[in-house]
Amino acid sequence: PDGHRILVFYGGAGSGKSFFVAQRLVYKALRSRRKILVLRKVNRTTKASTFQLLLDTLDQFGIRDKCSINRTDFTITLPNGSMFLCMGLDDPEKIKSITGLTDAGLEEATEFSLDDFSQVNLRIRDPKAEDQEVILSFNPVSKANWCYLQFFADNDELTEFRKTVKIVHTNYLDNPFLPQEYV
């Protein structure tokens, strides 16, 4: 934890940002009891992306066999009771009834809208959890996209908000797992 509520990871394909976010979330969930929402914009992409990435990360940490995995609801419960809820945000109303959320990850965040992001950020508010974070990851983006406007464009009105944001730019050199052929 570094005191920033919003973490933005952006970089090209193969830069390792998705793997790093998954590792960070699993690490946090192992350290203290968390309820983490992991999102893609479209639910049908969840199984092959965010859910699978978390399963791979649990394998990497050597604890997958100790977790309860629900392949129908795309949920994962760790031995300490921490839970991952992987879903699509096709309908932002879906998350309004979920209570106790401590963190969220938005994969391919440029696919979401600013309103989607705002709704997710409002839902991360468990009064008992410390170091609550909303983590966004995405590839470089058009200057017309809300992510660019919110996090990078000159805008004095966002000065206070941006004090809560940490931005990390990644590239292929940051990914130690990248096959040499790809490099």
mmCIF file of C-alpha atoms in Angstrom:
data_model
loop_
_atom_site.group_PDB
_atom_site.id
_atom_site.type_symbol
_atom_site.label_atom_id
_atom_site.label_comp_id
_atom_site.label_asym_id
_atom_site.label_seq_id
_atom_site.Cartn_x
_atom_site.Cartn_y
_atom_site.Cartn_z
ATOM 1 C CA PRO A 1 0.000 0.000 0.000
ATOM 2 C CA ASP A 2 1.284 3.423 -0.892
ATOM 3 C CA GLY A 3 -1.534 5.718 0.165
ATOM 4 C CA HIS A 4 -3.109 6.132 -3.257
ATOM 5 C CA ARG A 5 -6.728 5.059 -3.672
ATOM 6 C CA ILE A 6 -6.581 4.903 -7.469
ATOM 7 C CA LEU A 7 -3.783 3.007 -9.230
ATOM 8 C CA VAL A 8 -3.473 3.311 -13.003
ATOM 9 C CA PHE A 9 -1.301 0.865 -14.927
ATOM 10 C CA TYR A 10 -0.971 1.569 -18.621
ATOM 11 C CA GLY A 11 1.335 0.183 -21.254
ATOM 12 C CA GLY A 12 1.493 -1.790 -24.441
ATOM 13 C CA ALA A 13 0.658 -5.429 -25.026
ATOM 14 C CA GLY A 14 3.060 -7.745 -23.239
ATOM 15 C CA SER A 15 4.072 -5.150 -20.640
ATOM 16 C CA GLY A 16 2.899 -7.311 -17.725
ATOM 17 C CA LYS A 17 0.368 -4.874 -16.291
ATOM 18 C CA SER A 18 -2.471 -7.415 -16.023
ATOM 19 C CA PHE A 19 -0.206 -9.958 -14.320
ATOM 20 C CA PHE A 20 1.068 -7.359 -11.881
ATOM 21 C CA VAL A 21 -2.460 -6.240 -10.983
ATOM 22 C CA ALA A 22 -3.568 -9.858 -10.413
ATOM 23 C CA GLN A 23 -0.501 -10.504 -8.240
ATOM 24 C CA ARG A 24 -1.110 -7.331 -6.230
ATOM 25 C CA LEU A 25 -4.749 -8.225 -5.617
ATOM 26 C CA VAL A 26 -3.982 -11.808 -4.575
ATOM 27 C CA TYR A 27 -1.194 -10.604 -2.279
ATOM 28 C CA LYS A 28 -3.548 -8.089 -0.630
ATOM 29 C CA ALA A 29 -6.218 -10.769 -0.255
ATOM 30 C CA LEU A 30 -3.747 -13.109 1.432
ATOM 31 C CA ARG A 31 -2.523 -10.439 3.879
ATOM 32 C CA SER A 32 -5.963 -9.434 5.152
ATOM 33 C CA ARG A 33 -9.570 -10.390 4.552
ATOM 34 C CA ARG A 34 -10.793 -8.595 1.415
ATOM 35 C CA LYS A 35 -13.774 -8.639 -0.908
ATOM 36 C CA ILE A 36 -12.416 -7.726 -4.321
ATOM 37 C CA LEU A 37 -14.442 -6.929 -7.405
ATOM 38 C CA VAL A 38 -12.603 -7.751 -10.644
ATOM 39 C CA LEU A 39 -14.307 -6.357 -13.708
ATOM 40 C CA ARG A 40 -14.387 -6.413 -17.471
ATOM 41 C CA LYS A 41 -16.932 -4.293 -19.286
ATOM 42 C CA VAL A 42 -18.568 -7.283 -20.982
ATOM 43 C CA ASN A 43 -19.360 -10.324 -18.839
ATOM 44 C CA ARG A 44 -18.721 -12.896 -21.611
ATOM 45 C CA THR A 45 -15.010 -11.949 -21.558
ATOM 46 C CA THR A 46 -14.665 -12.645 -17.817
ATOM 47 C CA LYS A 47 -14.041 -16.411 -17.903
ATOM 48 C CA ALA A 48 -11.145 -16.290 -20.354
ATOM 49 C CA SER A 49 -9.569 -13.122 -18.978
ATOM 50 C CA THR A 50 -9.823 -11.894 -15.387
ATOM 51 C CA PHE A 51 -11.053 -15.154 -13.852
ATOM 52 C CA GLN A 52 -8.415 -17.246 -15.630
ATOM 53 C CA LEU A 53 -5.688 -14.744 -14.777
ATOM 54 C CA LEU A 54 -6.563 -14.991 -11.083
ATOM 55 C CA LEU A 55 -6.531 -18.801 -11.279
ATOM 56 C CA ASP A 56 -3.102 -18.668 -12.956
ATOM 57 C CA THR A 57 -1.873 -16.319 -10.231
ATOM 58 C CA LEU A 58 -3.122 -18.676 -7.518
ATOM 59 C CA ASP A 59 -1.175 -21.455 -9.279
ATOM 60 C CA GLN A 60 1.902 -19.226 -9.318
ATOM 61 C CA PHE A 61 1.515 -18.637 -5.563
ATOM 62 C CA GLY A 62 0.994 -22.392 -5.044
ATOM 63 C CA ILE A 63 -2.377 -22.044 -3.295
ATOM 64 C CA ARG A 64 -5.035 -22.791 -5.917
ATOM 65 C CA ASP A 65 -5.823 -26.186 -4.388
ATOM 66 C CA LYS A 66 -6.553 -24.483 -1.043
ATOM 67 C CA CYS A 67 -9.148 -22.112 -2.543
ATOM 68 C CA SER A 68 -12.855 -22.558 -3.179
ATOM 69 C CA ILE A 69 -13.515 -21.886 -6.863
ATOM 70 C CA ASN A 70 -17.006 -21.403 -8.289
ATOM 71 C CA ARG A 71 -16.768 -21.638 -12.068
ATOM 72 C CA THR A 72 -20.451 -20.794 -12.518
ATOM 73 C CA ASP A 73 -20.445 -17.498 -10.617
ATOM 74 C CA PHE A 74 -16.758 -16.742 -11.290
ATOM 75 C CA THR A 75 -15.950 -16.360 -7.609
ATOM 76 C CA ILE A 76 -12.857 -17.452 -5.729
ATOM 77 C CA THR A 77 -12.609 -17.701 -1.957
ATOM 78 C CA LEU A 78 -9.172 -17.908 -0.355
ATOM 79 C CA PRO A 79 -8.462 -19.945 2.795
ATOM 80 C CA ASN A 80 -8.620 -16.782 4.963
ATOM 81 C CA GLY A 81 -12.109 -15.912 3.675
ATOM 82 C CA SER A 82 -11.015 -13.261 1.183
ATOM 83 C CA MET A 83 -13.186 -13.335 -1.908
ATOM 84 C CA PHE A 84 -12.808 -12.384 -5.552
ATOM 85 C CA LEU A 85 -15.942 -11.601 -7.541
ATOM 86 C CA CYS A 86 -15.225 -11.603 -11.290
ATOM 87 C CA MET A 87 -17.926 -10.140 -13.464
ATOM 88 C CA GLY A 88 -18.838 -7.907 -16.353
ATOM 89 C CA LEU A 89 -20.264 -4.463 -15.917
ATOM 90 C CA ASP A 90 -22.649 -4.696 -18.875
ATOM 91 C CA ASP A 91 -25.191 -3.229 -16.450
ATOM 92 C CA PRO A 92 -23.736 -0.967 -13.718
ATOM 93 C CA GLU A 93 -26.813 -1.709 -11.566
ATOM 94 C CA LYS A 94 -25.304 -5.170 -10.954
ATOM 95 C CA ILE A 95 -22.807 -3.877 -8.409
ATOM 96 C CA LYS A 96 -25.104 -1.579 -6.432
ATOM 97 C CA SER A 97 -26.327 -4.347 -4.132
ATOM 98 C CA ILE A 98 -22.899 -5.840 -3.392
ATOM 99 C CA THR A 99 -21.816 -4.869 0.108
ATOM 100 C CA GLY A 100 -18.462 -4.964 1.861
ATOM 101 C CA LEU A 101 -16.278 -4.341 -1.181
ATOM 102 C CA THR A 102 -12.704 -3.462 -0.242
ATOM 103 C CA ASP A 103 -10.996 -3.197 -3.640
ATOM 104 C CA ALA A 104 -11.704 -3.313 -7.358
ATOM 105 C CA GLY A 105 -9.756 -4.023 -10.511
ATOM 106 C CA LEU A 106 -10.917 -2.764 -13.905
ATOM 107 C CA GLU A 107 -9.209 -4.688 -16.686
ATOM 108 C CA GLU A 108 -9.157 -2.905 -20.069
ATOM 109 C CA ALA A 109 -10.475 0.157 -18.258
ATOM 110 C CA THR A 110 -10.827 2.135 -21.489
ATOM 111 C CA GLU A 111 -13.835 -0.076 -22.346
ATOM 112 C CA PHE A 112 -15.714 1.313 -19.335
ATOM 113 C CA SER A 113 -17.256 4.778 -19.087
ATOM 114 C CA LEU A 114 -16.397 7.489 -16.581
ATOM 115 C CA ASP A 115 -19.773 6.806 -14.967
ATOM 116 C CA ASP A 116 -18.879 3.091 -14.626
ATOM 117 C CA PHE A 117 -15.606 4.031 -12.936
ATOM 118 C CA SER A 118 -17.380 6.500 -10.641
ATOM 119 C CA GLN A 119 -19.944 3.887 -9.590
ATOM 120 C CA VAL A 120 -17.224 1.335 -8.840
ATOM 121 C CA ASN A 121 -15.215 3.897 -6.871
ATOM 122 C CA LEU A 122 -18.318 4.741 -4.783
ATOM 123 C CA ARG A 123 -18.848 1.045 -3.937
ATOM 124 C CA ILE A 124 -15.350 0.549 -2.470
ATOM 125 C CA ARG A 125 -16.149 1.688 1.040
ATOM 126 C CA ASP A 126 -15.918 -1.061 3.630
ATOM 127 C CA PRO A 127 -15.439 0.839 6.921
ATOM 128 C CA LYS A 128 -13.264 -1.921 8.403
ATOM 129 C CA ALA A 129 -10.783 -2.304 5.546
ATOM 130 C CA GLU A 130 -7.583 -0.321 5.224
ATOM 131 C CA ASP A 131 -5.759 0.571 2.001
ATOM 132 C CA GLN A 132 -8.796 0.293 -0.242
ATOM 133 C CA GLU A 133 -7.885 0.604 -3.907
ATOM 134 C CA VAL A 134 -9.417 0.846 -7.346
ATOM 135 C CA ILE A 135 -6.890 -0.431 -9.874
ATOM 136 C CA LEU A 136 -7.233 0.281 -13.580
ATOM 137 C CA SER A 137 -5.181 -1.262 -16.365
ATOM 138 C CA PHE A 138 -5.245 -0.450 -20.049
ATOM 139 C CA ASN A 139 -3.211 -0.038 -23.217
ATOM 140 C CA PRO A 140 -2.225 3.432 -24.457
ATOM 141 C CA VAL A 141 -5.366 5.349 -25.210
ATOM 142 C CA SER A 142 -6.886 7.933 -27.539
ATOM 143 C CA LYS A 143 -6.952 11.492 -26.247
ATOM 144 C CA ALA A 144 -10.739 11.366 -26.610
ATOM 145 C CA ASN A 145 -11.101 8.450 -24.165
ATOM 146 C CA TRP A 146 -12.284 9.175 -20.623
ATOM 147 C CA CYS A 147 -9.126 7.560 -19.154
ATOM 148 C CA TYR A 148 -6.910 10.069 -20.925
ATOM 149 C CA LEU A 149 -9.159 12.966 -19.942
ATOM 150 C CA GLN A 150 -9.413 11.834 -16.306
ATOM 151 C CA PHE A 151 -5.788 10.918 -15.632
ATOM 152 C CA PHE A 152 -3.512 12.636 -18.179
ATOM 153 C CA ALA A 153 -5.070 15.709 -19.848
ATOM 154 C CA ASP A 154 -4.436 19.178 -18.431
ATOM 155 C CA ASN A 155 -7.400 19.953 -16.197
ATOM 156 C CA ASP A 156 -7.115 22.126 -13.101
ATOM 157 C CA GLU A 157 -10.503 20.879 -11.880
ATOM 158 C CA LEU A 158 -8.994 17.408 -11.342
ATOM 159 C CA THR A 159 -6.001 18.551 -9.268
ATOM 160 C CA GLU A 160 -7.369 17.332 -5.910
ATOM 161 C CA PHE A 161 -8.663 14.059 -7.370
ATOM 162 C CA ARG A 162 -5.300 13.346 -8.979
ATOM 163 C CA LYS A 163 -3.585 13.526 -5.583
ATOM 164 C CA THR A 164 -5.322 10.191 -4.885
ATOM 165 C CA VAL A 165 -3.990 8.646 -8.121
ATOM 166 C CA LYS A 166 -0.716 6.858 -8.821
ATOM 167 C CA ILE A 167 0.132 6.247 -12.479
ATOM 168 C CA VAL A 168 2.551 3.518 -13.539
ATOM 169 C CA HIS A 169 3.668 3.193 -17.158
ATOM 170 C CA THR A 170 4.875 -0.270 -18.159
ATOM 171 C CA ASN A 171 6.530 -1.681 -21.252
ATOM 172 C CA TYR A 172 7.796 -5.071 -22.381
ATOM 173 C CA LEU A 173 11.019 -4.623 -20.376
ATOM 174 C CA ASP A 174 8.939 -4.694 -17.170
ATOM 175 C CA ASN A 175 7.610 -8.186 -17.892
ATOM 176 C CA PRO A 176 10.057 -10.909 -16.793
ATOM 177 C CA PHE A 177 7.643 -13.623 -17.976
ATOM 178 C CA LEU A 178 7.587 -12.502 -21.614
ATOM 179 C CA PRO A 179 8.907 -15.207 -23.949
ATOM 180 C CA GLN A 180 12.144 -14.237 -25.699
ATOM 181 C CA GLU A 181 10.510 -14.728 -29.108
ATOM 182 C CA TYR A 182 7.996 -11.995 -28.233
ATOM 183 C CA VAL A 183 10.728 -9.587 -27.074
#
